[in-house]
């Protein structure tokens, strides 16, 4: 089984910074630390309301990732503004996500089935510019097929519902949601899509997700930034990395 990459999402370093309107903590410094601690890439979501990551953060993160030769995964809504920003920076990857201003976080995946005609031309333009395009979708076979049909090269499967069910002690629901993630990953792989996963992952939920053999990358943020308060960002990332590696080693054994 191939090594699973870890993308560290540093959005919530900016959330803490913005809570006081100060210049610290700096998401770019967090990105540097994350890369030094073993992250394979950096993920940042420029929300339309700029509630955490700012345009200036994206400018700086693009420079840092380029200088370090590591991928920047730019998460964004499917809007003309975000498309223009992606095309201006040419990050390694763009992950297309749904966005509603009133939501606390990205609740549910992008509806690629319904949004096909809006999403497809955006994907074409981003891919033509050399950006690797991913659609953040629920673990649903129709969404997987739609992501393939709009021309995305990658799907990122939304693990939020699974992680919430685990944390809520809803075992049967969690098992069913994990089965959906496995089926969607297998189908996406069969269709030639690269498969990623993310949202809500912590130390408990990472191993069952990481054991899904088709997965190539996990994107993890909120839990790691929270854990960094207690043990530091580097150790939190190293522990997550170790759990991912254990899950893969157990599966291969
Ligand atoms: N992947 C995507 C597409 C996301 O939108 C997010 C949250 O911004 C993440 C991964 C990371 O989720 P979390 O912060 O819950 O680990």
Short mmCIF file of C-alpha atoms and ligand atoms in Angstrom, two decimals:
data_model
loop_
_atom_site.label_atom_id
_atom_site.label_comp_id
_atom_site.label_asym_id
_atom_site.label_seq_id
_atom_site.Cartn_x
_atom_site.Cartn_y
_atom_site.Cartn_z
CA UNK A 1 0.00 0.00 0.00
CA UNK A 2 1.34 3.43 -0.83
CA UNK A 3 2.36 5.91 1.84
CA UNK A 4 -0.51 8.13 2.89
CA UNK A 5 0.27 11.85 2.63
CA UNK A 6 -0.69 14.27 5.38
CA UNK A 7 -1.87 17.75 4.45
CA UNK A 8 -2.08 20.05 7.46
CA UNK A 9 -4.84 22.64 7.39
CA UNK A 10 -3.66 25.80 9.18
CA UNK A 11 -6.93 27.80 8.95
CA UNK A 12 -7.52 27.85 12.68
CA UNK A 13 -4.19 29.46 13.45
CA UNK A 14 -5.72 32.40 11.58
CA UNK A 15 -8.97 31.99 13.58
CA UNK A 16 -7.01 32.58 16.81
CA UNK A 17 -5.13 35.51 15.27
CA UNK A 18 -8.32 37.14 14.01
CA UNK A 19 -10.03 36.80 17.40
CA UNK A 20 -7.87 39.69 18.60
CA UNK A 21 -7.15 41.45 15.32
CA UNK A 22 -3.42 41.02 15.97
CA UNK A 23 -0.70 39.79 13.63
CA UNK A 24 -0.08 36.62 15.66
CA UNK A 25 -0.17 33.65 15.66
CA UNK A 26 1.05 33.61 12.08
CA UNK A 27 -0.33 30.84 9.81
CA UNK A 28 2.85 30.98 7.70
CA UNK A 29 4.97 30.20 10.75
CA UNK A 30 2.57 27.32 11.49
CA UNK A 31 2.97 26.09 7.90
CA UNK A 32 6.77 26.14 8.24
CA UNK A 33 6.54 24.19 11.51
CA UNK A 34 4.07 21.72 10.04
CA UNK A 35 6.35 21.00 7.11
CA UNK A 36 9.34 20.62 9.43
CA UNK A 37 7.32 18.18 11.56
CA UNK A 38 6.50 15.90 8.63
CA UNK A 39 3.45 17.37 6.91
CA UNK A 40 3.59 16.62 3.20
CA UNK A 41 1.69 19.75 2.26
CA UNK A 42 -0.30 22.70 3.53
CA UNK A 43 -4.02 23.20 3.12
CA UNK A 44 -5.76 26.55 3.53
CA UNK A 45 -9.37 27.53 2.94
CA UNK A 46 -9.96 31.10 1.80
CA UNK A 47 -13.58 31.55 2.79
CA UNK A 48 -15.71 34.15 1.05
CA UNK A 49 -16.18 36.01 4.37
CA UNK A 50 -12.40 35.77 5.16
CA UNK A 51 -13.25 34.66 8.68
CA UNK A 52 -9.87 32.99 9.12
CA UNK A 53 -7.38 32.84 6.22
CA UNK A 54 -6.89 36.17 4.44
CA UNK A 55 -5.81 37.01 0.91
CA UNK A 56 -2.42 38.07 2.29
CA UNK A 57 -2.08 34.65 4.00
CA UNK A 58 -2.64 32.92 0.66
CA UNK A 59 -0.03 35.18 -0.99
CA UNK A 60 2.49 34.29 1.72
CA UNK A 61 1.62 30.59 1.88
CA UNK A 62 2.00 30.26 -1.89
CA UNK A 63 5.49 31.74 -1.65
CA UNK A 64 6.46 29.57 1.35
CA UNK A 65 5.22 26.34 -0.22
CA UNK A 66 6.91 27.14 -3.52
CA UNK A 67 10.19 27.96 -1.77
CA UNK A 68 10.00 24.72 0.24
CA UNK A 69 8.97 22.69 -2.82
CA UNK A 70 5.84 21.45 -1.03
CA UNK A 71 2.27 21.47 -2.29
CA UNK A 72 -0.26 24.12 -1.33
CA UNK A 73 -3.82 22.82 -1.43
CA UNK A 74 -6.08 25.83 -1.90
CA UNK A 75 -9.61 25.13 -0.67
CA UNK A 76 -12.24 27.37 -2.15
CA UNK A 77 -15.86 27.75 -3.13
CA UNK A 78 -16.85 27.59 -6.78
CA UNK A 79 -17.11 31.33 -7.44
CA UNK A 80 -15.55 33.64 -10.04
CA UNK A 81 -13.62 35.43 -7.27
CA UNK A 82 -12.04 32.24 -5.93
CA UNK A 83 -11.31 30.95 -9.42
CA UNK A 84 -9.44 34.18 -10.20
CA UNK A 85 -7.39 33.87 -6.99
CA UNK A 86 -6.52 30.25 -7.79
CA UNK A 87 -5.47 31.21 -11.31
CA UNK A 88 -3.36 34.09 -9.99
CA UNK A 89 -1.44 31.85 -7.56
CA UNK A 90 -1.42 28.54 -9.41
CA UNK A 91 -1.28 26.40 -6.27
CA UNK A 92 -0.40 22.72 -6.67
CA UNK A 93 -4.03 21.82 -5.95
CA UNK A 94 -7.46 23.39 -5.60
CA UNK A 95 -10.12 21.62 -3.58
CA UNK A 96 -13.61 22.81 -4.47
CA UNK A 97 -15.90 22.98 -1.46
CA UNK A 98 -19.47 24.12 -0.85
CA UNK A 99 -19.84 27.24 1.22
CA UNK A 100 -22.61 28.93 3.10
CA UNK A 101 -21.75 32.01 5.14
CA UNK A 102 -23.82 31.00 8.14
CA UNK A 103 -22.22 27.57 8.57
CA UNK A 104 -19.64 27.02 11.31
CA UNK A 105 -17.55 24.79 9.07
CA UNK A 106 -17.97 23.01 5.74
CA UNK A 107 -21.14 21.05 6.40
CA UNK A 108 -21.47 18.30 3.85
CA UNK A 109 -19.83 17.88 0.50
CA UNK A 110 -20.12 19.77 -2.74
CA UNK A 111 -23.23 18.70 -4.68
CA UNK A 112 -21.50 17.94 -7.96
CA UNK A 113 -24.56 16.12 -9.32
CA UNK A 114 -26.74 19.22 -9.02
CA UNK A 115 -23.98 21.72 -9.74
CA UNK A 116 -22.51 19.90 -12.71
CA UNK A 117 -23.00 22.69 -15.24
CA UNK A 118 -21.56 25.39 -12.99
CA UNK A 119 -18.66 23.30 -11.71
CA UNK A 120 -17.50 21.66 -14.96
CA UNK A 121 -16.24 24.82 -16.75
CA UNK A 122 -14.39 25.98 -13.61
CA UNK A 123 -12.68 22.60 -13.31
CA UNK A 124 -11.67 22.74 -16.98
CA UNK A 125 -10.07 26.18 -16.58
CA UNK A 126 -8.21 25.24 -13.40
CA UNK A 127 -6.94 21.97 -14.88
CA UNK A 128 -5.84 23.77 -18.04
CA UNK A 129 -3.82 26.12 -15.83
CA UNK A 130 -1.99 23.10 -14.40
CA UNK A 131 -3.81 22.96 -11.05
CA UNK A 132 -4.77 19.55 -9.71
CA UNK A 133 -8.48 19.80 -9.02
CA UNK A 134 -10.28 18.00 -6.27
CA UNK A 135 -13.99 17.95 -5.39
CA UNK A 136 -14.85 17.67 -1.71
CA UNK A 137 -17.82 15.31 -1.71
CA UNK A 138 -19.87 13.13 0.57
CA UNK A 139 -19.17 9.41 0.34
CA UNK A 140 -21.86 8.87 -2.27
CA UNK A 141 -21.39 6.93 -5.48
CA UNK A 142 -23.41 9.39 -7.59
CA UNK A 143 -21.19 12.26 -6.36
CA UNK A 144 -18.08 10.24 -7.19
CA UNK A 145 -19.32 9.66 -10.74
CA UNK A 146 -20.24 13.35 -11.10
CA UNK A 147 -16.79 14.45 -9.89
CA UNK A 148 -15.28 12.26 -12.57
CA UNK A 149 -17.63 13.65 -15.20
CA UNK A 150 -16.77 17.30 -14.44
CA UNK A 151 -13.10 16.46 -15.03
CA UNK A 152 -11.75 16.53 -11.47
CA UNK A 153 -8.59 14.46 -11.01
CA UNK A 154 -9.15 13.96 -7.29
CA UNK A 155 -12.03 13.48 -4.87
CA UNK A 156 -11.73 14.34 -1.21
CA UNK A 157 -14.24 12.32 0.80
CA UNK A 158 -15.95 14.18 3.66
CA UNK A 159 -15.22 12.29 6.88
CA UNK A 160 -17.08 14.72 9.15
CA UNK A 161 -20.24 12.65 9.67
CA UNK A 162 -18.21 9.51 10.44
CA UNK A 163 -16.00 11.34 12.96
CA UNK A 164 -19.00 12.92 14.68
CA UNK A 165 -20.74 9.54 14.97
CA UNK A 166 -17.60 8.03 16.56
CA UNK A 167 -17.26 10.91 19.04
CA UNK A 168 -20.98 10.70 19.82
CA UNK A 169 -20.65 6.98 20.64
CA UNK A 170 -23.08 6.06 17.83
CA UNK A 171 -21.30 2.83 16.89
CA UNK A 172 -23.73 1.41 14.33
CA UNK A 173 -24.05 4.71 12.51
CA UNK A 174 -20.27 5.10 12.51
CA UNK A 175 -19.81 1.61 11.05
CA UNK A 176 -22.31 2.36 8.29
CA UNK A 177 -20.63 5.69 7.49
CA UNK A 178 -17.20 4.05 7.40
CA UNK A 179 -18.60 1.43 5.01
CA UNK A 180 -19.83 4.27 2.76
CA UNK A 181 -16.37 5.87 2.82
CA UNK A 182 -14.79 2.54 1.83
CA UNK A 183 -17.25 1.99 -1.01
CA UNK A 184 -16.81 5.55 -2.33
CA UNK A 185 -13.01 5.27 -2.16
CA UNK A 186 -13.08 1.97 -4.08
CA UNK A 187 -15.40 3.40 -6.73
CA UNK A 188 -13.38 6.59 -7.15
CA UNK A 189 -10.19 4.56 -7.53
CA UNK A 190 -11.91 2.30 -10.08
CA UNK A 191 -12.84 5.42 -12.10
CA UNK A 192 -9.21 6.57 -12.09
CA UNK A 193 -9.61 9.34 -9.51
CA UNK A 194 -7.04 9.96 -6.79
CA UNK A 195 -8.75 9.66 -3.42
CA UNK A 196 -8.25 11.95 -0.42
CA UNK A 197 -10.25 12.33 2.78
CA UNK A 198 -10.68 14.90 5.50
CA UNK A 199 -12.77 16.81 8.01
CA UNK A 200 -13.16 16.22 11.71
CA UNK A 201 -10.35 13.66 11.97
CA UNK A 202 -8.70 13.20 15.38
CA UNK A 203 -6.39 10.62 16.96
CA UNK A 204 -9.28 8.19 17.45
CA UNK A 205 -10.80 8.36 13.98
CA UNK A 206 -7.63 8.59 11.95
CA UNK A 207 -6.73 4.91 11.99
CA UNK A 208 -9.94 3.42 10.52
CA UNK A 209 -9.88 6.13 7.82
CA UNK A 210 -6.16 5.75 7.09
CA UNK A 211 -6.63 1.99 6.68
CA UNK A 212 -8.82 2.52 3.58
CA UNK A 213 -6.33 1.29 0.98
CA UNK A 214 -7.29 3.60 -1.91
CA UNK A 215 -6.62 6.77 0.08
CA UNK A 216 -3.56 8.79 -0.92
CA UNK A 217 -3.94 11.84 1.33
CA UNK A 218 -5.63 13.04 4.50
CA UNK A 219 -6.22 16.72 5.22
CA UNK A 220 -6.43 17.48 8.92
CA UNK A 221 -6.68 20.82 10.68
CA UNK A 222 -8.92 21.74 13.59
CA UNK A 223 -7.96 18.87 15.89
CA UNK A 224 -4.23 19.37 15.29
CA UNK A 225 -4.36 23.10 15.99
CA UNK A 226 -6.34 22.41 19.17
CA UNK A 227 -3.91 19.70 20.27
CA UNK A 228 -1.02 22.07 19.59
CA UNK A 229 -2.20 24.16 22.56
CA UNK A 230 -1.36 21.26 24.84
CA UNK A 231 1.61 19.51 23.27
CA UNK A 232 2.84 21.82 20.51
CA UNK A 233 2.16 21.70 16.78
CA UNK A 234 5.19 19.60 15.84
CA UNK A 235 4.47 16.79 18.35
CA UNK A 236 0.74 16.81 17.47
CA UNK A 237 1.55 16.34 13.78
CA UNK A 238 4.17 13.69 14.53
CA UNK A 239 1.67 11.71 16.60
CA UNK A 240 -0.96 11.94 13.84
CA UNK A 241 1.64 10.86 11.28
CA UNK A 242 2.62 7.88 13.46
CA UNK A 243 -1.02 6.78 13.80
CA UNK A 244 -1.49 7.01 10.02
CA UNK A 245 1.64 4.89 9.48
CA UNK A 246 0.47 2.35 12.08
CA UNK A 247 -2.89 2.03 10.36
CA UNK A 248 -1.18 1.33 7.05
CA UNK A 249 1.33 -1.13 8.58
CA UNK A 250 -1.46 -3.04 10.37
CA UNK A 251 -3.46 -3.25 7.18
CA UNK A 252 -0.47 -4.49 5.18
CA UNK A 253 0.54 -7.09 7.83
N1 LIG B 1 -10.75 19.04 3.96
C1 LIG B 1 -11.64 19.99 3.60
C2 LIG B 1 -12.11 20.01 2.19
C3 LIG B 1 -12.09 20.96 4.53
O1 LIG B 1 -12.99 21.90 4.15
C4 LIG B 1 -11.57 20.95 5.83
C5 LIG B 1 -11.98 22.00 6.81
O2 LIG B 1 -11.64 23.26 6.33
C6 LIG B 1 -10.63 19.95 6.15
C7 LIG B 1 -10.26 19.00 5.21
C8 LIG B 1 -10.03 19.87 7.52
O3 LIG B 1 -11.03 19.59 8.46
P1 LIG B 1 -10.68 19.73 9.99
O4 LIG B 1 -10.24 21.12 10.24
O5 LIG B 1 -11.97 19.39 10.66
O6 LIG B 1 -9.60 18.72 10.30
#
